[in-house]
Structures are given as structure tokens and as C-alpha cells.
Short mmCIF file of C-alpha atoms in Angstrom, two decimals:
data_model
loop_
_atom_site.label_atom_id
_atom_site.label_comp_id
_atom_site.label_asym_id
_atom_site.label_seq_id
_atom_site.Cartn_x
_atom_site.Cartn_y
_atom_site.Cartn_z
CA UNK A 1 197.07 -72.89 -46.79
CA UNK A 2 200.20 -72.38 -44.66
CA UNK A 3 201.61 -74.84 -42.14
CA UNK A 4 200.74 -73.90 -38.54
CA UNK A 5 199.34 -75.35 -35.36
CA UNK A 6 195.84 -74.59 -36.61
CA UNK A 7 196.23 -76.26 -40.01
CA UNK A 8 197.60 -79.67 -38.98
CA UNK A 9 194.31 -81.44 -39.70
CA UNK A 10 195.03 -80.79 -43.37
CA UNK A 11 198.57 -82.18 -43.29
CA UNK A 12 199.17 -85.09 -45.68
CA UNK A 13 198.88 -88.45 -43.87
CA UNK A 14 202.34 -89.73 -44.89
CA UNK A 15 204.13 -86.87 -43.08
CA UNK A 16 205.58 -88.19 -39.80
CA UNK A 17 204.07 -86.14 -36.96
CA UNK A 18 205.30 -85.52 -33.39
CA UNK A 19 204.09 -88.11 -30.90
CA UNK A 20 204.55 -85.67 -27.99
CA UNK A 21 202.52 -82.55 -27.21
CA UNK A 22 204.86 -79.92 -28.62
CA UNK A 23 202.64 -77.13 -27.29
CA UNK A 24 203.21 -78.21 -23.68
CA UNK A 25 207.03 -78.28 -23.66
CA UNK A 26 208.97 -75.66 -21.70
CA UNK A 27 211.93 -73.98 -23.35
CA UNK A 28 215.17 -75.55 -22.16
CA UNK A 29 217.50 -74.54 -24.96
CA UNK A 30 218.25 -71.24 -26.70
CA UNK A 31 219.91 -71.53 -30.10
CA UNK A 32 221.84 -68.65 -31.67
CA UNK A 33 221.85 -68.75 -35.47
CA UNK A 34 218.72 -70.69 -36.37
CA UNK A 35 219.37 -71.40 -40.02
CA UNK A 36 218.63 -74.45 -42.12
CA UNK A 37 221.51 -76.47 -40.68
CA UNK A 38 220.31 -76.14 -37.09
CA UNK A 39 216.77 -77.07 -38.08
CA UNK A 40 218.01 -80.22 -39.88
CA UNK A 41 220.50 -81.18 -37.19
CA UNK A 42 220.42 -80.04 -33.53
CA UNK A 43 216.70 -79.20 -33.51
CA UNK A 44 216.01 -82.47 -35.36
CA UNK A 45 217.95 -84.45 -32.75
CA UNK A 46 216.20 -82.60 -29.91
CA UNK A 47 212.82 -83.36 -31.51
CA UNK A 48 213.79 -87.05 -31.71
CA UNK A 49 214.84 -87.02 -28.04
CA UNK A 50 211.40 -85.73 -27.07
CA UNK A 51 209.88 -88.35 -29.38
CA UNK A 52 211.82 -90.90 -27.31
CA UNK A 53 210.25 -89.65 -24.06
CA UNK A 54 212.37 -86.68 -23.01
CA UNK A 55 210.46 -83.52 -22.13
CA UNK A 56 210.78 -79.73 -21.77
CA UNK A 57 213.53 -79.16 -24.31
CA UNK A 58 211.70 -76.78 -26.59
CA UNK A 59 214.00 -74.36 -28.39
CA UNK A 60 213.90 -70.59 -28.64
CA UNK A 61 215.72 -69.74 -31.84
CA UNK A 62 217.67 -66.51 -32.28
CA UNK A 63 218.56 -64.68 -35.46
CA UNK A 64 221.18 -62.03 -34.69
CA UNK A 65 220.26 -59.68 -37.55
CA UNK A 66 217.96 -60.81 -40.33
CA UNK A 67 214.24 -61.23 -39.61
CA UNK A 68 213.80 -63.72 -42.47
CA UNK A 69 213.80 -66.91 -40.36
CA UNK A 70 211.44 -65.33 -37.82
CA UNK A 71 209.09 -64.42 -40.67
CA UNK A 72 209.27 -67.99 -41.91
CA UNK A 73 208.76 -69.72 -38.56
CA UNK A 74 206.75 -67.55 -36.17
CA UNK A 75 203.57 -67.53 -38.31
CA UNK A 76 203.91 -71.33 -38.34
CA UNK A 77 204.12 -71.54 -34.50
CA UNK A 78 207.70 -72.77 -34.90
CA UNK A 79 206.62 -75.80 -36.93
CA UNK A 80 208.51 -76.89 -40.04
CA UNK A 81 209.33 -80.00 -42.02
CA UNK A 82 212.58 -81.82 -42.69
CA UNK A 83 212.67 -83.82 -45.92
CA UNK A 84 215.41 -86.42 -46.37
CA UNK A 85 216.24 -87.03 -50.02
CA UNK A 86 218.10 -89.95 -51.57
CA UNK A 87 217.99 -92.20 -54.62
CA UNK A 88 215.44 -94.30 -52.75
CA UNK A 89 212.99 -91.39 -52.54
CA UNK A 90 212.01 -88.81 -49.93
CA UNK A 91 210.74 -88.92 -46.35
CA UNK A 92 209.20 -85.89 -44.61
CA UNK A 93 208.95 -85.31 -40.86
CA UNK A 94 207.15 -82.51 -39.01
CA UNK A 95 209.43 -81.03 -36.32
CA UNK A 96 207.88 -79.61 -33.15
CA UNK A 97 211.01 -78.70 -31.16
CA UNK A 98 211.17 -74.97 -31.96
CA UNK A 99 208.91 -72.67 -29.94
CA UNK A 100 209.64 -69.32 -31.60
CA UNK A 101 212.34 -67.15 -33.13
CA UNK A 102 213.73 -63.89 -31.70
CA UNK A 103 215.46 -61.30 -33.87
CA UNK A 104 218.21 -60.06 -31.57
CA UNK A 105 218.69 -56.72 -33.30
CA UNK A 106 215.01 -55.93 -32.70
CA UNK A 107 214.57 -57.64 -29.32
CA UNK A 108 217.88 -57.69 -27.45
CA UNK A 109 216.18 -57.66 -24.06
CA UNK A 110 214.08 -60.68 -25.03
CA UNK A 111 217.25 -62.55 -25.99
CA UNK A 112 218.92 -61.73 -22.68
CA UNK A 113 215.85 -62.79 -20.71
CA UNK A 114 215.58 -66.05 -22.66
CA UNK A 115 219.19 -66.98 -21.88
CA UNK A 116 218.79 -65.90 -18.24
CA UNK A 117 215.50 -67.81 -17.75
CA UNK A 118 215.57 -70.47 -14.99
CA UNK A 119 214.35 -73.19 -17.37
CA UNK A 120 217.18 -72.54 -19.86
CA UNK A 121 220.13 -74.92 -19.44
CA UNK A 122 221.88 -74.84 -22.82
CA UNK A 123 222.74 -72.10 -25.29
CA UNK A 124 223.92 -73.51 -28.61
CA UNK A 125 225.44 -71.80 -31.63
CA UNK A 126 225.61 -72.15 -35.41
CA UNK A 127 226.89 -68.68 -36.27
CA UNK A 128 229.53 -69.74 -38.88
CA UNK A 129 233.22 -69.15 -38.48
CA UNK A 130 232.97 -65.36 -38.89
CA UNK A 131 230.38 -65.08 -36.11
CA UNK A 132 233.00 -65.63 -33.40
CA UNK A 133 234.61 -62.21 -33.96
CA UNK A 134 238.21 -63.38 -33.73
CA UNK A 135 241.20 -61.11 -34.20
CA UNK A 136 244.32 -62.18 -36.11
CA UNK A 137 245.87 -63.60 -32.92
CA UNK A 138 242.84 -65.79 -32.20
CA UNK A 139 241.60 -63.63 -29.32
CA UNK A 140 238.35 -61.67 -29.35
CA UNK A 141 238.24 -58.71 -31.73
CA UNK A 142 236.38 -56.22 -29.53
CA UNK A 143 235.44 -53.96 -32.44
CA UNK A 144 233.81 -56.87 -34.29
CA UNK A 145 232.19 -58.02 -31.04
CA UNK A 146 230.70 -54.56 -30.53
CA UNK A 147 229.17 -54.69 -34.01
CA UNK A 148 227.79 -58.17 -33.41
CA UNK A 149 226.34 -57.65 -29.92
CA UNK A 150 226.41 -61.39 -29.26
CA UNK A 151 229.00 -61.45 -26.49
CA UNK A 152 227.46 -58.42 -24.80
CA UNK A 153 224.05 -60.14 -24.69
CA UNK A 154 225.57 -63.37 -23.36
CA UNK A 155 227.54 -61.50 -20.68
CA UNK A 156 224.45 -59.62 -19.50
CA UNK A 157 222.42 -62.85 -19.38
CA UNK A 158 225.15 -64.62 -17.39
CA UNK A 159 225.29 -61.69 -14.97
CA UNK A 160 221.51 -61.94 -14.42
CA UNK A 161 221.77 -65.67 -13.79
CA UNK A 162 224.56 -65.11 -11.30
CA UNK A 163 222.77 -62.32 -9.46
CA UNK A 164 219.53 -64.34 -9.30
CA UNK A 165 221.38 -67.35 -7.85
CA UNK A 166 220.61 -69.49 -10.89
CA UNK A 167 222.79 -72.26 -12.27
CA UNK A 168 225.44 -71.81 -14.91
CA UNK A 169 224.89 -72.73 -18.54
CA UNK A 170 226.30 -75.07 -21.12
CA UNK A 171 227.47 -73.04 -24.12
CA UNK A 172 227.52 -75.45 -27.04
CA UNK A 173 229.28 -74.41 -30.24
CA UNK A 174 228.13 -76.46 -33.26
CA UNK A 175 230.27 -74.72 -35.88
CA UNK A 176 233.05 -76.22 -37.99
CA UNK A 177 235.96 -74.96 -35.91
CA UNK A 178 238.82 -76.89 -34.34
CA UNK A 179 238.17 -77.36 -30.59
CA UNK A 180 235.14 -75.11 -30.91
CA UNK A 181 234.21 -75.40 -27.24
CA UNK A 182 237.63 -74.31 -26.05
CA UNK A 183 237.60 -71.48 -28.57
CA UNK A 184 234.18 -70.25 -27.43
CA UNK A 185 235.21 -70.40 -23.77
CA UNK A 186 238.32 -68.34 -24.47
CA UNK A 187 236.42 -65.66 -26.37
CA UNK A 188 233.79 -65.44 -23.64
CA UNK A 189 236.53 -65.05 -21.02
CA UNK A 190 238.13 -62.31 -23.11
CA UNK A 191 234.86 -60.38 -23.09
CA UNK A 192 234.17 -60.88 -19.40
CA UNK A 193 237.72 -59.98 -18.40
CA UNK A 194 237.26 -56.57 -20.01
CA UNK A 195 233.63 -55.76 -19.22
CA UNK A 196 232.64 -57.83 -16.16
CA UNK A 197 235.84 -59.28 -14.63
CA UNK A 198 234.12 -60.24 -11.37
CA UNK A 199 231.97 -62.69 -13.35
CA UNK A 200 234.88 -64.50 -15.00
CA UNK A 201 235.52 -66.88 -12.11
CA UNK A 202 231.82 -67.82 -11.90
CA UNK A 203 231.77 -68.47 -15.64
CA UNK A 204 234.83 -70.71 -15.40
CA UNK A 205 233.49 -72.75 -12.47
CA UNK A 206 229.74 -72.86 -13.17
CA UNK A 207 229.51 -72.93 -16.97
CA UNK A 208 230.81 -75.46 -19.50
CA UNK A 209 231.76 -75.20 -23.17
CA UNK A 210 231.99 -78.73 -24.60
CA UNK A 211 233.48 -79.23 -28.04
CA UNK A 212 231.35 -80.82 -30.74
CA UNK A 213 231.49 -82.25 -34.24
CA UNK A 214 228.42 -81.90 -36.44
CA UNK A 215 227.86 -83.56 -39.78
CA UNK A 216 224.93 -83.35 -42.16
CA UNK A 217 224.74 -81.90 -45.64
CA UNK A 218 221.98 -79.29 -45.73
CA UNK A 219 221.67 -77.33 -48.99
CA UNK A 220 219.99 -73.94 -49.00
CA UNK A 221 216.25 -74.37 -49.57
CA UNK A 222 215.09 -73.05 -52.94
CA UNK A 223 211.66 -71.95 -54.16
CA UNK A 224 211.61 -75.11 -56.23
CA UNK A 225 212.14 -77.10 -53.02
CA UNK A 226 209.32 -75.26 -51.24
CA UNK A 227 206.98 -75.92 -54.15
CA UNK A 228 207.84 -79.64 -54.05
CA UNK A 229 207.28 -79.76 -50.28
CA UNK A 230 203.91 -78.00 -50.61
CA UNK A 231 202.80 -80.63 -53.11
CA UNK A 232 204.07 -83.36 -50.79
CA UNK A 233 202.51 -82.18 -47.51
CA UNK A 234 199.39 -80.42 -48.85
CA UNK A 235 200.26 -76.89 -47.64
CA UNK A 236 202.97 -74.24 -47.76
CA UNK A 237 205.98 -74.53 -45.43
CA UNK A 238 208.12 -71.40 -45.63
CA UNK A 239 210.68 -72.91 -43.22
CA UNK A 240 211.08 -76.28 -44.98
CA UNK A 241 214.52 -77.90 -44.93
CA UNK A 242 216.00 -80.41 -47.37
CA UNK A 243 218.79 -82.76 -46.27
CA UNK A 244 220.37 -86.18 -46.70
CA UNK A 245 219.53 -89.32 -44.67
CA UNK A 246 222.98 -89.32 -42.99
CA UNK A 247 223.53 -87.35 -39.77
CA UNK A 248 226.19 -87.40 -37.06
CA UNK A 249 226.72 -85.43 -33.87
CA UNK A 250 229.66 -86.03 -31.52
CA UNK A 251 229.73 -84.07 -28.24
CA UNK A 252 232.32 -83.86 -25.50
CA UNK A 253 230.51 -85.26 -22.44
CA UNK A 254 230.97 -82.20 -20.23
CA UNK A 255 227.82 -80.26 -19.39
CA UNK A 256 227.10 -77.67 -16.71
CA UNK A 257 223.66 -79.08 -15.93
CA UNK A 258 220.72 -80.96 -17.45
CA UNK A 259 220.70 -81.85 -21.15
CA UNK A 260 218.42 -83.74 -23.53
CA UNK A 261 219.01 -87.49 -23.71
CA UNK A 262 220.50 -87.09 -27.17
CA UNK A 263 222.43 -90.32 -26.80
CA UNK A 264 219.11 -92.20 -27.01
CA UNK A 265 218.70 -91.00 -30.61
CA UNK A 266 222.20 -91.58 -31.95
CA UNK A 267 224.34 -88.74 -30.64
CA UNK A 268 227.83 -89.87 -29.59
CA UNK A 269 229.01 -88.57 -26.20
CA UNK A 270 232.79 -88.93 -25.94
CA UNK A 271 235.70 -87.78 -23.80
CA UNK A 272 237.65 -86.34 -26.74
CA UNK A 273 236.03 -84.91 -29.88
CA UNK A 274 239.28 -83.95 -31.62
CA UNK A 275 239.78 -87.05 -33.81
CA UNK A 276 236.20 -86.74 -35.10
CA UNK A 277 236.34 -83.00 -35.72
CA UNK A 278 239.72 -83.34 -37.45
CA UNK A 279 238.36 -86.05 -39.75
CA UNK A 280 235.31 -83.91 -40.54
CA UNK A 281 237.32 -80.77 -41.23
CA UNK A 282 240.14 -82.36 -43.19
CA UNK A 283 238.10 -84.89 -45.17
CA UNK A 284 234.47 -83.81 -45.61
CA UNK A 285 234.83 -80.03 -45.29
CA UNK A 286 238.14 -79.92 -47.17
CA UNK A 287 236.71 -82.02 -49.99
CA UNK A 288 233.58 -79.86 -50.12
CA UNK A 289 235.59 -76.66 -50.49
CA UNK A 290 237.80 -78.28 -53.15
CA UNK A 291 234.72 -79.45 -55.03
CA UNK A 292 233.27 -75.95 -54.84
CA UNK A 293 236.17 -74.01 -56.32
CA UNK A 294 237.37 -76.66 -58.79
CA UNK A 295 233.82 -77.56 -59.80
CA UNK A 296 232.80 -73.94 -60.36
CA UNK A 297 235.91 -73.41 -62.48
CA UNK A 298 234.71 -76.21 -64.76
CA UNK A 299 231.20 -74.83 -65.10
CA UNK A 300 229.41 -77.19 -62.69
CA UNK A 301 226.66 -76.03 -60.31
CA UNK A 302 226.09 -78.94 -57.91
CA UNK A 303 228.29 -81.27 -55.86
CA UNK A 304 227.08 -84.43 -57.57
CA UNK A 305 227.84 -82.91 -61.00
CA UNK A 306 231.43 -82.12 -60.01
CA UNK A 307 231.86 -85.61 -58.54
CA UNK A 308 230.78 -87.14 -61.88
CA UNK A 309 233.82 -85.52 -63.54
CA UNK A 310 236.53 -88.24 -63.41
CA UNK A 311 239.40 -85.76 -63.06
CA UNK A 312 237.76 -83.90 -60.16
CA UNK A 313 236.68 -87.16 -58.54
CA UNK A 314 240.27 -88.46 -58.61
CA UNK A 315 241.50 -85.23 -56.96
CA UNK A 316 238.87 -85.49 -54.20
CA UNK A 317 239.74 -89.12 -53.46
CA UNK A 318 243.44 -88.21 -53.39
CA UNK A 319 242.81 -85.26 -51.05
CA UNK A 320 240.90 -87.39 -48.56
CA UNK A 321 242.81 -90.68 -48.60
CA UNK A 322 246.40 -89.70 -49.44
CA UNK A 323 246.77 -86.14 -48.18
CA UNK A 324 244.36 -85.67 -45.25
CA UNK A 325 243.86 -89.12 -43.69
CA UNK A 326 247.57 -89.73 -42.85
CA UNK A 327 247.63 -86.50 -40.78
CA UNK A 328 244.86 -87.60 -38.40
CA UNK A 329 245.38 -89.44 -35.11
CA UNK A 330 242.25 -91.58 -35.02
CA UNK A 331 240.16 -92.58 -32.03
CA UNK A 332 239.74 -96.31 -31.26
CA UNK A 333 237.45 -97.84 -33.87
CA UNK A 334 237.54 -94.79 -36.15
CA UNK A 335 237.97 -96.06 -39.73
CA UNK A 336 238.99 -93.24 -42.09
CA UNK A 337 238.91 -95.41 -45.23
CA UNK A 338 235.30 -96.34 -44.52
CA UNK A 339 234.51 -92.70 -43.67
CA UNK A 340 236.01 -91.49 -46.97
CA UNK A 341 234.03 -94.10 -48.88
CA UNK A 342 230.82 -93.01 -47.17
CA UNK A 343 231.59 -89.37 -48.03
CA UNK A 344 231.98 -90.21 -51.70
CA UNK A 345 228.59 -91.95 -51.66
CA UNK A 346 227.06 -88.88 -50.02
CA UNK A 347 228.66 -86.48 -52.52
CA UNK A 348 227.26 -88.62 -55.34
CA UNK A 349 223.65 -88.21 -54.12
CA UNK A 350 221.87 -86.48 -57.06
CA UNK A 351 218.69 -85.91 -55.07
CA UNK A 352 220.39 -83.48 -52.66
CA UNK A 353 221.31 -80.77 -55.22
CA UNK A 354 223.90 -79.06 -53.00
CA UNK A 355 225.03 -75.90 -54.77
CA UNK A 356 228.77 -75.32 -55.13
CA UNK A 357 228.23 -71.56 -54.84
CA UNK A 358 226.82 -72.06 -51.32
CA UNK A 359 229.92 -74.00 -50.23
CA UNK A 360 232.24 -71.42 -51.85
CA UNK A 361 231.05 -68.60 -49.56
CA UNK A 362 233.37 -67.23 -46.84
CA UNK A 363 236.45 -69.11 -48.04
CA UNK A 364 238.83 -67.04 -45.90
CA UNK A 365 237.07 -68.32 -42.77
CA UNK A 366 237.10 -71.95 -43.87
CA UNK A 367 240.16 -73.00 -45.80
CA UNK A 368 242.80 -72.46 -43.08
CA UNK A 369 241.47 -75.34 -40.98
CA UNK A 370 240.20 -77.31 -43.99
CA UNK A 371 243.33 -77.21 -46.19
CA UNK A 372 246.26 -75.39 -44.64
CA UNK A 373 246.66 -77.53 -41.52
CA UNK A 374 246.84 -80.61 -43.77
CA UNK A 375 249.30 -78.83 -46.06
CA UNK A 376 251.58 -77.90 -43.16
CA UNK A 377 251.38 -81.39 -41.62
CA UNK A 378 252.38 -82.99 -44.91
CA UNK A 379 255.19 -80.49 -45.38
CA UNK A 380 256.60 -81.48 -41.98
CA UNK A 381 256.66 -85.11 -43.22
CA UNK A 382 258.25 -84.14 -46.53
CA UNK A 383 255.07 -84.92 -48.46
CA UNK A 384 253.42 -82.85 -51.18
CA UNK A 385 249.70 -82.12 -51.48
CA UNK A 386 248.96 -81.69 -55.21
CA UNK A 387 245.17 -81.99 -54.74
CA UNK A 388 245.04 -79.28 -52.07
CA UNK A 389 247.36 -77.05 -54.09
CA UNK A 390 245.08 -77.52 -57.10
CA UNK A 391 242.16 -76.48 -54.89
CA UNK A 392 244.05 -73.42 -53.63
CA UNK A 393 244.80 -72.39 -57.21
CA UNK A 394 241.09 -72.70 -58.04
CA UNK A 395 240.21 -70.63 -54.96
CA UNK A 396 242.66 -67.91 -56.03
CA UNK A 397 241.05 -67.89 -59.48
CA UNK A 398 237.66 -67.62 -57.78
CA UNK A 399 238.88 -64.56 -55.87
CA UNK A 400 239.82 -62.90 -59.15
CA UNK A 401 236.16 -63.18 -60.20
CA UNK A 402 236.40 -66.20 -62.51
CA UNK A 403 233.12 -67.58 -61.09
CA UNK A 404 231.27 -64.33 -60.51
CA UNK A 405 230.95 -62.13 -57.39
CA UNK A 406 232.93 -63.20 -54.32
CA UNK A 407 230.98 -63.58 -51.06
CA UNK A 408 233.57 -63.32 -48.27
CA UNK A 409 234.00 -60.93 -45.29
CA UNK A 410 237.59 -60.28 -46.44
CA UNK A 411 236.74 -60.08 -50.13
CA UNK A 412 238.38 -56.72 -50.98
CA UNK A 413 241.64 -57.59 -49.22
CA UNK A 414 241.79 -61.10 -50.69
CA UNK A 415 240.92 -60.03 -54.23
CA UNK A 416 243.73 -57.46 -54.12
CA UNK A 417 246.16 -60.11 -52.89
CA UNK A 418 245.10 -62.68 -55.47
CA UNK A 419 245.49 -60.14 -58.27
CA UNK A 420 248.92 -58.87 -57.18
CA UNK A 421 252.35 -59.78 -58.54
CA UNK A 422 253.02 -62.40 -55.83
CA UNK A 423 249.63 -63.85 -54.84
CA UNK A 424 251.04 -66.79 -52.85
CA UNK A 425 252.98 -64.50 -50.51
CA UNK A 426 250.15 -61.96 -50.33
CA UNK A 427 247.57 -64.57 -49.35
CA UNK A 428 249.65 -67.02 -47.36
CA UNK A 429 252.58 -65.11 -45.90
CA UNK A 430 253.12 -62.66 -43.08
CA UNK A 431 249.81 -60.92 -42.42
CA UNK A 432 247.91 -62.95 -45.00
CA UNK A 433 245.50 -65.82 -44.56
CA UNK A 434 247.97 -68.08 -42.74
CA UNK A 435 247.97 -67.31 -39.03
CA UNK A 436 249.90 -69.05 -36.27
CA UNK A 437 246.71 -70.17 -34.55
CA UNK A 438 245.96 -72.45 -37.52
CA UNK A 439 249.38 -73.78 -38.39
CA UNK A 440 252.04 -75.65 -36.39
CA UNK A 441 254.72 -74.20 -38.70
CA UNK A 442 254.86 -71.80 -41.66
CA UNK A 443 254.14 -73.13 -45.12
CA UNK A 444 257.12 -73.02 -47.45
CA UNK A 445 256.00 -70.17 -49.72
CA UNK A 446 258.53 -71.00 -52.42
CA UNK A 447 257.21 -74.54 -52.67
CA UNK A 448 253.62 -73.29 -52.69
CA UNK A 449 254.34 -70.70 -55.38
CA UNK A 450 256.05 -73.32 -57.56
CA UNK A 451 253.14 -75.73 -57.21
CA UNK A 452 250.53 -73.05 -57.79
CA UNK A 453 252.25 -71.90 -60.94
CA UNK A 454 251.91 -75.43 -62.31
CA UNK A 455 248.36 -76.04 -61.10
#
């Protein structure tokens, strides 16, 4: 039996069910990129807000290309479970926040109408770093944008809202990018300036793009996970998500209109997200990427396995506490030592089974803000970063195929650079991976080459 609205009478009694009537909620939020992370994070928080008494914040999910999530969720009436795993055991909750899933490539008009609908107030995004279609100068790459179709659909929906006299929208990026709200706003302006310049002013005055920081470890769900969930809940859940107990969401308190009362369920609304996003990128995300490439090079498969290696563990602690933390201007009350300690505890969680190969994907889109900003900041202070350089060396080995096929949008270019006579210059100089939008100053290539040769 499969999970759905009609099968809930057979759901195991220890599954936590919605206390609100999920069938009666109007859609107030459209989410682009409805993968496992969104379901375990933003949709989870929105579900909790409606549990706490908020109403009419149901979510229409959007998959830009693949129909797989729609095939998982639509037959289940948008219902799915989130299971939190730790040493203490597991806890499963039924989530009722998602109404349905649109596949944009098949139903572009439905996506535009959903964003333009009068009840919609927020459009949120988890489209990964490569989904923003940026050119080498940080502006919008119009060729990539044309292939994606995302910005065209958003522009058409905004035009319909404007022409119908409807309110502007909050566009809420939830991806691991520095100042993601500002970045999204700039890319949207780039598109409108070229294709609908008369709408640019309305977008700037009536819409808002707050920056955010999101934090929760959500491994890809495996068939083994789905089998375990089926045994736990008494039926099949094709959209099941596994995660850790910890979750954090920090949002710049700048919205264009109504929003869920997320603050009632633990979301932090602040005036400046930058200290939190910098800590996340340079500690958690940087450590994750280092664990991935170094751990894979040593034959490990999961995060907790790599953390159990004393040499790797020492490198990760050094990266976070000695190399990354001193480069961060903290917010009042932000304790980076405590944060690093909590991260180590989370990485050690054997119940989570977070695959290193999942973290290793799309390295070219991740490591500039995760490693290179820290490397450049330390260089400006005359400090070395042996842990990060060790991680870069492992990444370069990964590009050469040491760990199997490379999953990266720039794979061919990067593999050629990593296999050339001067890989440091090929990957990190001139037109390579290092771009001015990521770095306050160039990295000293001679120093990097010397360190990499020893790593």
C-alpha cells in the first residue's frame, strides 16, 4: 500500500501526523527545485508553522526538468515523511505542506500561472549553485538562462502580476551562495533589463530578495532507506526523506508581503545574514567538501567513516578552527568554537549515512566560496592553510578520476586542467576556477603550487 490521502487510516500510530487540515490550505508559496533538502527543511518549517496555527501556506513544488519528484509525490497527494535519525533512534513525521509538484519543462504555463496567482506571496529556490546561470563575471549568462527557462518563466509571471495589479513577490534563495538574495536580485534585474526593461523598476520597488542561510544535513534517500521507512510506517513512501535532528534557518527580515510565521518554529529573522552564511560556508560546507575528496581518496564512503580516521579528523578540525574561523566577523552572540564542536558531533552521526560521493558532486560550483575565500583571506594575513591545500590536492586527484567518474558541469575543462603540466595555474589562474567575484585578491599561485606539490 502506498502513502496517500486515502491510505492514512493504515498509517502506523507512532508517526506524527498533521494537526491541521492540510487539504483545506491555499497555496501561498511556490518552491523551485523541490528535492530532498527542501522537503526536510523549508517545507518542514512551513508545515511546523501551520502546526502552530498559521494557515494557507501550502506549497506548489516545481521541478525544472526531471519528472522524478512529481512521480514520487503527486500520487501521494503531496504527502511524505521526514525521518530524523540519531544514535538515540529515529522519529518520523508526516508532512502535509506540499500540495503538488509541477514539471516546468512539461507545464511551463502552469508554473507561470502558479507564480502569478493572487494567493502566492513567496517564490523560494533550492536550485544548487549551477542553477543560477552565472557567467564568469558574476552576471547572468543569457545562453545558460535560455537553456534553463527559469528566468523567462519568472519574468512572465512578474509581468502578469504587474498587469493584473497584484502585489510583488518575495523571491527567497535558499542555496549555499554568499549573499544569495542580492545575487538573485541582480540576476533577475539582468534578465528584465534585456527582455522587459519597463518591468525592472516595478521589480525593484515591489519585490524583495532577502538573503538566507540554511543548514541541515540531508543525504540522498536510498532504496534501503525507503524499505526501512515502509517497515516503520506500514506503507510505501516514495518521497521519504532522511535527515538529522539539527536544523537551522536564518533569514534577512525583508519581505515584500505576507509570510509564514516561521519565527514561531525556530527560524531566526535577522537584519544581516552574512556572519551566519559565512560561518556555514567556511566551516560546515568547507569541511564537508574536504571530507568528501580526502575521504574518497582513502577509500571511505560515508562522512562518519572519514571522521573516524584520526588524520582526516585532525585536518577537519584544523580547517574549521584555525583556518576558517579567524576569517569570519561574527554577529553578537555567535560562538564559532561551539559551532565547530556541534558540527563535529553532527559529522560523527553514524545513523545519517551521508555519502561522500553526493557531497563531491559539482565541485567547481562549490569550492570557490567554501575554500578559496578562506585561502585568500589567510594569505592577506600572511597565514598558510595546509588543511585546505590538502583538500584542494585531493579534489585535483578526484578530477583525474582517482575516485571514479566526475559529476561536475565543468568536468571536461577541469579534468584537462588537472591533468596538464601546470594544474595549479590551469585551475586557479587567469580564466580558471578563481574569479574576481569570489576573491578579494588573487591567490599566490607559486605558493599554492609549492604546497600542492607537497600535499
